[in-house]
XYZ file of C-alpha atoms in Angstrom:
778
model
C 24.262 -10.438 -71.588
C 23.492 -12.119 -68.275
C 20.649 -11.090 -66.072
C 20.006 -12.067 -62.400
C 16.949 -11.185 -60.371
C 16.364 -11.633 -56.594
C 13.028 -10.796 -54.999
C 11.691 -10.189 -51.457
C 7.935 -9.567 -51.168
C 5.811 -8.520 -48.216
C 8.742 -8.989 -45.880
C 9.151 -12.709 -46.675
C 12.429 -14.071 -48.129
C 12.831 -17.270 -50.140
C 16.380 -18.496 -49.597
C 17.793 -20.678 -52.427
C 19.858 -23.751 -51.725
C 23.537 -23.023 -51.374
C 24.282 -24.523 -54.821
C 21.818 -22.048 -56.475
C 23.372 -19.116 -54.638
C 26.720 -20.265 -55.981
C 25.421 -20.427 -59.553
C 23.829 -16.978 -59.154
C 27.092 -15.543 -57.893
C 28.899 -17.057 -60.832
C 26.443 -15.864 -63.284
C 26.465 -12.372 -61.884
C 30.014 -11.771 -61.014
C 31.862 -14.032 -63.465
C 33.993 -17.127 -62.649
C 35.241 -17.766 -59.173
C 38.447 -16.011 -58.641
C 37.555 -13.147 -61.028
C 37.528 -9.643 -59.636
C 33.927 -8.493 -58.477
C 32.405 -6.192 -61.086
C 31.815 -2.556 -60.260
C 28.373 -0.969 -59.939
C 27.902 1.480 -62.760
C 24.511 2.807 -61.638
C 21.844 2.254 -58.992
C 18.312 2.857 -60.087
C 15.026 3.026 -58.087
C 11.670 2.019 -59.393
C 8.132 2.031 -57.892
C 8.328 5.237 -55.940
C 5.332 7.633 -55.817
C 5.571 9.491 -52.432
C 9.002 8.581 -51.149
C 11.967 10.309 -52.779
C 14.859 8.269 -54.315
C 17.220 10.241 -52.064
C 15.632 8.630 -48.980
C 16.195 5.172 -50.552
C 19.857 5.913 -51.301
C 20.293 7.082 -47.683
C 19.168 3.667 -46.455
C 21.040 1.290 -48.847
C 24.899 0.771 -48.961
C 25.019 -0.229 -52.594
C 26.097 2.795 -54.697
C 27.865 3.606 -58.026
C 31.526 2.919 -58.027
C 31.410 0.217 -55.331
C 32.016 -3.505 -55.907
C 28.948 -5.588 -56.471
C 28.384 -7.874 -53.455
C 25.427 -10.238 -52.954
C 25.673 -9.967 -49.143
C 25.398 -6.187 -49.349
C 22.352 -6.381 -51.601
C 20.649 -8.770 -49.240
C 21.335 -6.332 -46.273
C 20.007 -3.473 -48.363
C 16.624 -5.247 -48.845
C 16.432 -5.964 -45.094
C 17.114 -2.376 -44.231
C 14.457 -1.084 -46.651
C 11.823 -3.369 -45.292
C 12.781 -2.508 -41.715
C 11.897 1.134 -42.335
C 8.210 0.125 -42.494
C 7.761 2.296 -45.522
C 7.708 -0.616 -48.023
C 5.457 -3.685 -48.377
C 7.789 -5.348 -50.919
C 11.461 -4.896 -52.031
C 13.231 -6.586 -55.003
C 16.450 -5.979 -56.871
C 17.583 -6.717 -60.362
C 21.091 -6.979 -61.700
C 21.902 -6.213 -65.335
C 25.348 -6.503 -66.781
C 26.424 -4.047 -69.505
C 29.597 -3.683 -71.539
C 30.692 -0.717 -69.377
C 29.501 -1.959 -66.033
C 26.630 -3.402 -63.944
C 23.324 -1.665 -63.260
C 21.427 -2.542 -60.076
C 17.750 -1.617 -59.989
C 15.822 -1.793 -56.782
C 12.048 -2.418 -57.432
C 10.055 -1.247 -54.498
C 6.367 -1.184 -53.484
C 5.508 1.579 -51.104
C 3.308 0.948 -48.035
C 0.374 3.383 -48.154
C 0.898 6.485 -46.084
C -1.550 8.181 -43.879
C -2.919 11.263 -45.666
C -5.583 12.346 -43.266
C -7.202 11.291 -39.899
C -10.888 12.170 -39.617
C -13.845 11.298 -37.373
C -17.534 11.217 -37.998
C -20.375 10.779 -35.586
C -18.544 12.178 -32.553
C -20.699 14.541 -30.461
C -19.373 13.867 -26.961
C -15.708 14.492 -27.747
C -14.016 16.821 -30.240
C -11.984 15.546 -33.117
C -8.889 17.094 -31.565
C -9.442 15.106 -28.346
C -9.918 11.849 -30.313
C -6.896 12.497 -32.605
C -4.567 12.408 -29.574
C -5.642 8.798 -28.929
C -4.628 7.632 -32.466
C -1.012 6.606 -32.512
C -0.623 7.582 -36.221
C 0.161 10.910 -37.824
C -0.187 12.283 -41.324
C 2.772 11.139 -43.474
C 3.535 8.008 -41.513
C 3.245 4.549 -43.075
C 0.021 2.682 -42.694
C 0.213 0.281 -39.801
C -2.958 -1.851 -39.256
C -2.155 -2.702 -35.734
C -1.840 0.984 -34.715
C -5.055 1.733 -36.514
C -6.929 -0.802 -34.455
C -5.142 0.459 -31.339
C -6.577 3.950 -32.033
C -10.124 2.485 -32.402
C -9.804 0.587 -29.128
C -8.558 3.635 -27.279
C -11.566 5.620 -28.491
C -13.911 2.916 -27.482
C -12.416 2.789 -24.045
C -12.683 6.552 -23.646
C -16.422 6.423 -24.319
C -16.995 3.410 -22.070
C -15.150 5.110 -19.248
C -17.560 7.971 -19.596
C -20.630 5.679 -19.403
C -21.366 5.162 -23.059
C -21.278 1.385 -22.759
C -22.661 0.672 -26.212
C -20.261 2.869 -28.105
C -18.643 1.333 -31.216
C -15.849 2.522 -33.498
C -15.156 1.334 -37.001
C -13.013 2.506 -39.868
C -13.127 2.368 -43.646
C -10.291 -0.070 -44.574
C -10.929 0.128 -48.317
C -10.665 3.888 -48.297
C -7.579 3.690 -46.181
C -5.885 1.333 -48.530
C -6.819 3.310 -51.634
C -6.209 6.898 -50.485
C -4.393 6.677 -47.087
C -7.325 8.464 -45.460
C -8.121 7.117 -41.986
C -11.742 7.661 -41.334
C -13.199 6.533 -37.949
C -16.985 6.170 -37.799
C -18.296 6.485 -34.177
C -21.645 5.393 -32.925
C -21.760 6.852 -29.463
C -25.042 5.309 -28.268
C -26.815 6.680 -25.219
C -25.184 7.562 -21.908
C -26.172 4.527 -19.768
C -26.327 4.556 -16.062
C -26.755 1.547 -13.824
C -29.843 1.854 -11.721
C -30.029 -1.594 -10.140
C -27.757 -4.585 -9.651
C -29.673 -7.786 -8.926
C -28.762 -11.458 -8.275
C -30.914 -14.402 -9.169
C -30.360 -17.949 -7.824
C -28.100 -17.077 -4.920
C -29.208 -19.089 -1.937
C -25.937 -20.063 -0.220
C -24.206 -16.624 -0.414
C -25.859 -13.399 0.435
C -26.367 -10.447 -1.857
C -24.182 -8.305 0.451
C -21.210 -10.776 -0.037
C -21.697 -10.946 -3.816
C -21.771 -7.222 -4.202
C -18.250 -6.989 -2.867
C -17.049 -8.992 -5.828
C -18.748 -6.804 -8.440
C -16.968 -3.732 -9.766
C -20.052 -2.289 -11.462
C -21.819 0.250 -9.261
C -25.245 1.733 -9.276
C -25.792 5.458 -9.568
C -25.736 7.243 -6.148
C -26.242 11.002 -6.104
C -22.998 12.826 -7.007
C -20.852 10.176 -5.242
C -21.239 7.607 -8.033
C -22.351 8.112 -11.678
C -23.126 4.340 -12.298
C -21.221 4.127 -15.517
C -21.877 1.039 -17.631
C -19.203 -0.980 -19.441
C -20.288 -4.408 -20.704
C -16.658 -5.746 -20.658
C -16.550 -4.978 -16.939
C -19.899 -6.705 -16.367
C -18.615 -9.763 -18.213
C -15.513 -9.712 -16.018
C -17.710 -9.441 -12.926
C -19.692 -12.468 -13.943
C -16.434 -14.428 -14.296
C -15.221 -13.178 -10.936
C -18.493 -14.240 -9.264
C -18.145 -17.703 -10.758
C -14.605 -17.970 -9.493
C -15.698 -16.847 -6.116
C -18.495 -19.414 -5.901
C -16.089 -22.167 -6.817
C -13.587 -20.944 -4.231
C -16.394 -21.296 -1.651
C -16.997 -24.860 -2.442
C -19.638 -24.541 -5.214
C -17.420 -26.417 -7.717
C -20.084 -26.693 -10.379
C -21.364 -23.111 -10.155
C -22.146 -21.099 -13.279
C -22.715 -17.342 -13.504
C -24.091 -15.294 -16.317
C -25.751 -11.973 -16.625
C -28.799 -10.211 -18.152
C -29.115 -6.577 -19.198
C -32.521 -4.830 -19.024
C -32.665 -1.348 -20.427
C -35.471 1.218 -19.951
C -37.309 2.372 -23.151
C -34.992 5.329 -23.742
C -31.902 2.991 -23.373
C -30.437 5.297 -20.720
C -31.027 3.329 -17.550
C -30.023 -0.251 -16.942
C -30.678 -3.043 -14.504
C -27.913 -5.698 -14.375
C -29.044 -9.158 -13.196
C -26.425 -11.791 -12.497
C -27.956 -15.226 -12.996
C -26.512 -17.868 -10.780
C -26.728 -21.634 -10.788
C -25.046 -22.555 -7.533
C -25.164 -26.316 -7.715
C -24.013 -28.434 -4.848
C -21.604 -27.152 -2.220
C -18.930 -29.781 -1.995
C -17.672 -30.972 1.395
C -14.466 -32.689 2.336
C -14.618 -36.518 2.525
C -11.040 -37.115 3.743
C -7.628 -35.375 4.132
C -4.379 -37.375 3.441
C -0.723 -36.518 3.110
C 1.783 -38.002 0.658
C 5.577 -37.902 0.750
C 5.995 -36.953 4.413
C 8.619 -38.885 6.295
C 10.067 -36.298 8.689
C 6.713 -35.300 10.016
C 3.886 -37.646 10.628
C 0.277 -37.137 9.531
C -0.469 -36.404 13.262
C 2.098 -33.592 13.211
C 0.716 -32.056 9.983
C -2.982 -32.405 10.539
C -3.252 -29.649 13.248
C -1.563 -27.205 10.831
C -4.462 -27.371 8.541
C -8.115 -26.259 8.813
C -9.441 -28.960 6.471
C -11.932 -30.998 8.459
C -13.995 -33.846 6.959
C -17.623 -32.820 6.588
C -16.744 -29.117 6.217
C -17.095 -27.240 2.883
C -14.011 -27.256 0.673
C -12.871 -23.613 0.696
C -9.993 -22.686 -1.574
C -8.652 -20.153 0.968
C -8.472 -22.868 3.636
C -6.668 -25.188 1.229
C -4.155 -22.457 0.318
C -3.516 -21.529 3.996
C -3.060 -25.176 4.865
C -0.485 -25.714 2.138
C 1.273 -22.548 3.214
C 1.292 -23.658 6.914
C 2.836 -27.062 6.022
C 5.442 -25.439 3.883
C 6.215 -22.895 6.609
C 6.533 -25.750 9.103
C 9.101 -27.496 6.967
C 10.925 -24.208 6.452
C 11.189 -23.816 10.192
C 12.976 -27.234 10.348
C 15.572 -26.279 7.686
C 13.808 -27.981 4.667
C 14.015 -24.672 2.812
C 13.295 -26.282 -0.662
C 10.385 -28.374 0.454
C 7.680 -28.455 -2.096
C 4.058 -28.645 -0.894
C 0.903 -28.679 -3.073
C -2.750 -29.445 -2.459
C -5.034 -31.283 -4.790
C -8.699 -32.363 -4.713
C -10.237 -35.338 -6.360
C -13.950 -35.893 -6.790
C -15.195 -38.924 -4.859
C -17.585 -41.568 -6.024
C -20.066 -40.128 -3.559
C -21.795 -37.074 -5.058
C -20.957 -33.685 -3.564
C -17.718 -34.704 -1.715
C -14.015 -34.405 -2.587
C -10.881 -35.968 -1.260
C -8.050 -33.715 -0.352
C -4.355 -34.701 -0.746
C -1.479 -32.580 0.384
C 1.642 -33.758 -1.526
C 5.054 -33.055 -0.051
C 8.564 -33.321 -1.482
C 10.656 -32.777 1.647
C 14.153 -32.439 0.230
C 17.056 -31.980 2.679
C 17.775 -29.916 5.776
C 20.135 -26.935 5.536
C 22.144 -25.012 8.135
C 23.331 -21.433 8.206
C 26.739 -20.620 6.794
C 27.868 -16.988 6.695
C 25.686 -14.055 7.243
C 26.406 -11.433 4.644
C 25.138 -7.832 4.706
C 25.112 -5.742 1.587
C 23.839 -2.301 0.591
C 24.587 -0.555 3.945
C 26.854 2.248 2.867
C 26.755 4.202 6.162
C 24.770 1.919 8.560
C 26.831 -0.285 10.705
C 26.624 -4.097 9.937
C 25.412 -4.876 13.478
C 22.432 -2.714 13.040
C 21.354 -4.861 10.121
C 22.505 -8.213 11.548
C 20.639 -7.954 14.868
C 17.325 -8.106 13.093
C 18.044 -11.808 12.346
C 17.839 -14.272 15.287
C 20.097 -16.849 13.533
C 23.749 -17.643 13.769
C 26.238 -19.854 11.779
C 25.566 -23.601 12.166
C 22.027 -22.979 13.275
C 19.200 -24.778 11.428
C 18.168 -22.463 8.622
C 14.663 -21.315 9.728
C 12.719 -19.694 6.994
C 10.294 -18.154 9.424
C 13.160 -16.340 11.095
C 14.206 -14.989 7.685
C 10.814 -13.605 7.051
C 10.529 -12.016 10.436
C 13.957 -10.431 10.033
C 12.867 -8.835 6.763
C 9.737 -7.441 8.412
C 11.788 -6.078 11.358
C 14.156 -4.331 8.987
C 11.357 -2.655 7.118
C 9.710 -1.585 10.350
C 12.780 0.196 11.544
C 12.194 2.868 8.764
C 15.960 3.049 8.255
C 15.857 1.267 4.926
C 13.741 1.876 1.824
C 14.093 -1.817 0.874
C 15.140 -4.840 2.702
C 15.356 -8.584 1.747
C 16.744 -11.644 3.612
C 17.273 -14.839 1.623
C 19.432 -17.977 1.522
C 22.111 -18.118 -1.183
C 24.826 -20.384 -2.433
C 25.119 -24.004 -3.421
C 27.756 -25.488 -1.049
C 26.399 -28.846 0.172
C 23.749 -28.613 2.964
C 24.856 -25.137 4.020
C 23.449 -21.941 2.768
C 24.654 -18.448 3.419
C 22.119 -15.721 4.385
C 22.209 -12.550 2.309
C 20.692 -9.504 3.968
C 20.362 -6.917 1.245
C 19.226 -3.404 2.293
C 18.877 -0.052 0.634
C 19.385 2.875 2.852
C 16.989 5.756 2.927
C 18.248 8.738 0.938
C 17.760 11.194 3.785
C 19.988 11.281 6.867
C 17.163 12.906 8.740
C 13.921 14.870 8.437
C 13.681 18.585 9.155
C 9.982 19.327 9.420
C 7.786 22.311 9.861
C 4.177 22.038 10.680
C 1.086 23.535 12.423
C -1.955 22.356 14.121
C -5.082 23.703 15.684
C -7.461 21.931 18.038
C -10.379 22.695 20.217
C -8.255 21.336 23.108
C -5.051 23.378 22.722
C -5.590 26.209 20.211
C -3.013 26.919 17.544
C 0.280 25.025 17.823
C 3.285 25.316 15.531
C 5.945 22.508 15.144
C 9.596 22.480 14.250
C 11.194 19.046 14.276
C 14.564 17.601 13.555
C 14.176 13.814 13.411
C 17.218 11.506 12.754
C 16.205 7.839 12.693
C 19.672 6.399 12.041
C 21.623 8.412 14.606
C 25.100 7.626 16.042
C 26.005 9.523 19.110
C 29.654 8.496 18.847
C 30.054 9.426 15.109
C 31.253 12.971 15.811
C 31.884 15.400 12.906
C 35.414 16.051 11.677
C 34.394 19.480 10.455
C 31.556 21.970 10.790
C 30.624 21.184 7.086
C 30.031 17.506 7.987
C 27.695 18.644 10.794
C 25.711 21.022 8.719
C 25.302 18.437 5.776
C 24.228 15.786 8.313
C 27.159 13.560 7.362
C 28.056 12.845 11.006
C 26.146 11.299 13.902
C 24.812 8.634 11.494
C 24.715 4.876 11.133
C 24.086 3.234 14.514
C 20.388 2.765 14.340
C 19.729 5.206 17.197
C 17.177 7.961 17.061
C 17.423 11.637 17.918
C 14.399 13.890 17.880
C 14.357 17.597 18.728
C 10.937 19.234 18.679
C 9.713 22.725 19.419
C 5.983 23.484 19.556
C 5.152 27.086 20.177
C 1.505 27.900 20.487
C -1.281 30.219 21.637
C -2.219 28.055 24.674
C 0.547 25.503 24.898
C 4.329 25.726 24.472
C 6.463 22.587 24.312
C 10.173 21.816 23.761
C 11.728 18.327 24.147
C 14.775 16.371 23.122
C 14.468 12.532 22.840
C 17.289 9.989 22.283
C 16.705 6.248 21.792
C 19.165 3.472 21.624
C 17.149 0.303 20.556
C 19.965 -2.090 21.538
C 21.702 -0.969 24.609
C 25.252 -2.584 24.769
C 24.145 -4.653 21.756
C 21.483 -6.383 23.820
C 17.757 -6.419 22.956
C 17.219 -3.755 25.590
C 15.781 -0.350 24.526
C 17.177 2.792 26.260
C 15.421 6.144 26.099
C 16.359 9.533 27.647
C 14.392 12.681 27.277
C 14.481 16.292 28.441
C 11.445 18.584 28.167
C 9.876 21.934 28.903
C 6.111 22.388 28.958
C 3.934 25.493 29.618
C 0.163 25.806 29.559
C -2.473 28.103 30.885
C -5.069 26.326 33.056
C -8.404 27.567 34.203
C -7.210 29.392 37.358
C -3.465 29.135 37.074
C -0.510 28.697 34.730
C 1.465 25.486 34.812
C 5.104 25.030 33.828
C 7.105 21.749 33.803
C 10.729 21.057 33.195
C 12.309 17.732 33.641
C 13.925 14.668 32.203
C 13.317 10.923 32.083
C 15.236 7.757 31.523
C 13.665 4.410 30.602
C 14.571 0.852 29.771
C 12.321 -1.376 27.713
C 12.312 -4.878 26.441
C 10.080 -7.088 24.454
C 9.500 -10.453 26.126
C 10.011 -13.544 24.047
C 9.003 -16.425 26.373
C 6.613 -17.377 29.071
C 3.081 -16.160 29.842
C 3.873 -12.573 28.809
C 5.378 -13.613 25.414
C 5.136 -10.690 22.917
C 4.466 -8.118 25.571
C 6.596 -5.067 25.970
C 7.798 -4.077 29.358
C 9.327 -0.735 30.414
C 10.842 0.787 33.571
C 11.115 4.602 33.558
C 12.599 7.152 35.995
C 11.585 10.840 35.984
C 12.534 13.945 37.737
C 10.848 17.284 37.085
C 10.063 20.675 38.515
C 6.316 21.724 38.335
C 5.688 25.352 38.783
C 2.090 26.506 39.595
C 1.886 30.334 39.299
C -0.265 33.260 38.365
C -3.248 31.995 40.374
C -6.606 33.673 40.203
C -7.502 35.601 43.284
C -10.315 33.229 44.218
C -8.607 30.058 43.098
C -9.721 26.820 44.806
C -7.969 25.637 47.985
C -6.215 22.591 46.227
C -4.787 24.886 43.600
C -3.348 27.234 46.252
C -1.824 24.262 48.065
C 0.152 23.455 44.921
C 1.240 27.051 44.285
C 4.953 27.524 43.688
C 7.789 25.328 42.551
C 7.358 21.612 43.260
C 10.166 19.148 42.752
C 9.076 15.522 42.168
C 10.517 12.243 41.219
C 8.797 9.080 39.955
C 9.410 5.474 38.983
C 7.000 3.911 36.450
C 6.504 0.358 35.341
C 4.550 -0.428 32.122
C 3.382 -3.503 30.362
C 1.908 -3.349 26.774
C 0.671 -5.827 24.278
C -0.243 -4.496 20.862
C -1.773 -6.740 18.261
C -3.278 -4.143 16.069
C -2.667 -4.301 12.310
C -1.627 -0.688 11.978
C -0.190 1.652 14.656
C -1.794 4.843 13.287
C -4.951 3.663 11.593
C -5.944 0.273 13.165
C -8.581 -1.782 11.510
C -8.363 -5.020 13.465
C -6.692 -6.369 16.620
C -6.407 -5.123 20.150
C -4.018 -3.218 22.403
C -3.854 -3.648 26.192
C -1.744 -1.534 28.534
C -1.048 -1.300 32.212
C 1.137 1.130 34.168
C 1.873 2.030 37.739
C 3.819 5.182 38.651
C 5.060 5.875 42.135
C 5.620 9.602 42.898
C 7.529 11.372 45.605
C 7.091 15.171 46.015
C 9.964 16.730 47.860
C 8.657 18.048 51.166
C 5.230 16.642 50.371
C 3.276 13.395 49.996
C 4.046 10.128 48.362
C 1.367 8.691 46.034
C 0.889 6.227 43.250
C -1.063 6.344 39.924
C -2.425 3.116 38.372
C -3.764 3.262 34.791
C -5.106 0.404 32.590
C -6.589 0.565 29.206
C -7.933 -1.778 26.479
C -8.739 -0.983 22.837
C -10.347 -3.406 20.392
C -10.843 -2.952 16.585
C -12.723 -5.109 14.105
C -13.408 -4.642 10.358
C -17.121 -5.151 9.791
C -17.112 -4.595 6.159
C -14.669 -4.092 3.211
C -15.988 -2.590 0.012
C -14.802 -3.198 -3.565
C -12.233 -0.335 -3.172
C -10.680 -2.085 -0.164
C -12.110 0.635 2.090
C -12.950 -0.695 5.580
C -15.733 0.025 7.972
C -14.353 -0.459 11.456
C -15.935 -0.850 14.895
C -13.658 0.327 17.840
C -14.246 -0.099 21.521
C -12.083 1.454 24.267
C -11.993 1.350 28.015
C -9.715 3.314 30.284
C -9.548 3.159 34.115
C -7.268 5.053 36.472
C -6.859 5.329 40.231
C -4.628 7.342 42.523
C -3.448 5.824 45.789
C -2.609 8.549 48.373
C -2.830 12.309 48.237
C -1.765 13.826 44.960
C -1.370 17.562 43.963
C -3.967 19.056 41.575
C -1.669 18.910 38.569
C -1.294 15.037 38.663
C -4.968 14.171 38.968
C -7.325 12.831 36.366
C -9.426 15.028 34.043
C -11.586 14.162 31.068
C -13.381 15.840 28.152
C -12.514 17.093 24.739
C -11.469 15.453 21.468
C -9.524 12.264 22.127
C -11.379 11.813 25.448
C -15.085 12.406 25.996
C -16.457 14.469 23.124
C -19.424 16.700 23.864
C -17.607 18.191 26.808
C -14.829 20.800 26.940
C -11.173 19.846 27.471
C -10.959 18.933 31.158
C -14.555 19.875 31.450
C -15.330 16.589 33.378
C -13.763 16.950 36.890
C -14.680 17.417 40.477
C -14.923 21.152 41.233
C -14.006 23.272 44.146
C -14.088 26.908 45.254
C -16.205 30.007 44.422
C -15.123 29.869 40.766
C -16.006 26.111 40.432
C -12.465 25.359 39.367
C -11.801 21.924 38.074
C -9.356 20.241 40.529
C -9.211 16.748 39.157
C -10.166 13.378 40.576
C -8.463 10.351 42.035
C -10.543 7.891 40.086
C -11.414 7.791 36.333
C -13.351 5.308 34.325
C -14.128 5.937 30.567
C -15.865 3.770 27.939
C -16.304 4.658 24.255
C -17.482 3.032 21.083
C -16.952 4.229 17.557
C -17.982 3.127 14.149
C -16.010 4.636 11.172
C -16.878 4.153 7.552
C -15.872 5.488 4.116
C -17.720 8.393 2.606
C -15.858 9.511 -0.474
C -12.877 7.812 -2.169
C -10.160 7.096 0.486
C -10.114 10.785 1.418
C -13.192 11.200 3.658
C -14.511 8.953 6.411
C -17.586 9.303 8.580
C -17.778 8.507 12.279
C -20.602 7.874 14.742
C -19.682 7.404 18.365
C -20.714 7.290 21.991
C -18.412 8.434 24.746
C -19.144 7.751 28.361
C -17.428 7.845 31.670
C -16.686 9.790 34.926
C -13.999 11.365 36.972
C -14.469 11.143 40.729
C -12.841 12.450 43.956
C -12.768 8.977 45.385
C -13.012 5.350 44.266
C -16.821 5.538 43.601
C -19.305 6.591 40.834
C -21.613 9.366 41.838
C -22.292 10.896 38.457
C -22.083 9.270 35.014
C -21.486 11.268 31.866
C -22.443 10.256 28.293
C -22.480 11.920 24.920
C -23.436 10.743 21.460
C -22.309 12.333 18.178
C -21.011 12.026 14.622
C -18.164 13.515 12.739
C -15.831 13.348 9.675
C -12.181 12.497 9.276
C -10.139 13.297 6.216
C -6.605 13.537 5.001
C -5.675 16.122 2.381
C -2.437 16.949 0.745
C -0.958 20.338 1.626
C 2.880 20.143 1.485
C 2.298 16.665 2.825
C -0.566 14.802 4.528
C -2.799 16.989 6.654
C -5.147 15.034 9.000
C -8.473 16.740 9.883
C -11.191 15.608 12.307
C -14.475 17.353 13.028
C -17.015 16.126 15.551
C -20.445 17.177 16.834
C -21.522 15.644 20.065
C -24.429 16.139 22.420
C -24.218 15.264 26.084
C -27.141 13.079 27.139
C -25.942 12.473 30.741
C -23.947 15.041 32.695
C -23.363 16.856 36.033
C -24.632 20.355 36.503
C -21.067 21.758 36.792
C -19.775 20.053 33.612
C -18.721 22.349 30.749
C -20.249 21.424 27.334
C -18.635 21.619 23.926
C -20.851 20.698 21.087
C -18.231 20.993 18.352
C -14.666 19.802 18.585
C -11.995 19.663 15.932
C -8.426 18.787 15.103
C -6.245 19.994 12.191
C -2.622 19.077 12.015
C -0.001 19.265 9.274
C 3.723 18.592 8.623
C 5.615 19.823 5.639
């Protein structure tokens, strides 16, 4: 008899040299060239909980098959891969009537139960969901620890910062019972966060870098998690070093009350010396001189070494090389401690590489949008120097069009000193938006809204069938915009159609045409307007007005003043009936705000002059100028901003104008604390507002976060006047406070509520203490 044994234990294989494998094969299967013996029987040893049937379903060796060493090796690997066995061997025994293969297995312990002790805060059912092991599954130490960590995190998120979780490993190995022992500890709330040793940086600035927060009524519960505090200390140290305190060290101390339920966290700071710049030098630059590069940086000798300034300087140098076609230029900044204490030397190292020019411009991803709509965002052409700044601006332009969900612009290829530009876009899934909405304001009452908005319109892509038209598969792909809007309301009714061609005749000239109908009840009459307008706009690229937007608009409309009160003012009666008028308007706008809808920094300035002509009546002009400024005064740890906004508006009318074209003020969006159009010169027995020829308004507002990102508070002061002539006879002012929020109700719903009290006013002005706005689209 000849016996052969091969073993694999604990998942580790010991491979014999090839010569031994050959001897084993010869001993087991006979001389080379003999027919492989047949397996007479396959036996399983070492099973307690797992059935032999399961093992046979895993292995390929079975009675009646040829005995093959390679198959046996694969069988061992498959058995270990199931995770149910900690060791697997096989033995081969040759008998006169055949060969018997015996698999000797050692089962991995199985989970027989999962229990918890010491848990009062959470039920065992809640905790069991956090453990990634179930009864009957093989023991996995990693997943056992994973369950313990998840339970600890649950407690710490709830404010039990000293909670610990352990498990009985000996019991687990012996019986398969997983027993978690939980020490919850007290619910700890942070009462105070203090800083010791901070002299160069204020407490206010340091608090912005700390995620731990003190308890504050029902807005914050002050949960304590020591891991978070440790991370805060590391972040404070990193912040100090980025501010030039290169030797700074930050630790922390925890002081508990006697009942261990309240905590004071004190961050201990050793600031050390604030390092300053001794010198700035450049290495590797041949195309640009040191004199060319130095103005791009804000690293001045004698100034503190701030990491953000070093990073910005490196980026500016890299961007400058990118503008010149050195698209692979490598720029890095380094600092070396000087022999003089407290100073460092800054070196900006540059590997310029070579210049590249533009090859082909390739557009991909635009299934329905015309290539030219995508290409015109890029101000580069073949054989131009490859300007990386232009590529970045083109990417931003494409994203701002709202035609594409994704857009990227990048150089590709490897052909010499030429690189193709790949513009890759992903079109929005919807051809257009069909929106329903409502709004209610103290100015205009309840207003509904029905809107069809197609942002990638093509007026020449006519439908081939009615089905294409209904499914919005026509009139699409030219980057134009078509918007049809109806707004029926209790006090106001509007209907308008707007069409925009952003590149008229493929030139950077915007073309807009609109038609509209407007109806509103005024104090002593009803007003109805119907008309249309055409405008041409262009963004200026050069000269003194670079980055300004200029527009020239033409308008024709019919204004109908009807249903007058019996004792309506004289100026209102003079405008009674249908009045046909035309106008030409020139506008100039520069917008440098960071966000069009919710600005937090930057400014916007606008001027316009509109010359009117009333058929059979007077000719007059309207001049309006406005300036708005925003600045973020504070940003909290949740990136919520507190913003100061200032606004001034001035308007003047030259000539005699009808009552419906004059200036009025008051109401939300104007001068809060007064009714809509409540600030106005008045006339007649009914004291009807008849508008003024001169307006001057000033307002200041401070908005700040109240709760999450949902609710913001506002305090404000609105002042100004509307006068019959170019003079100031009466000044109005109101102060107040309010709230703004945005909630989800079939889409974002903006809400604004304000309470304002007039502190200066005219006796005829109409007050409105509470004003509000609620709008929705869904």
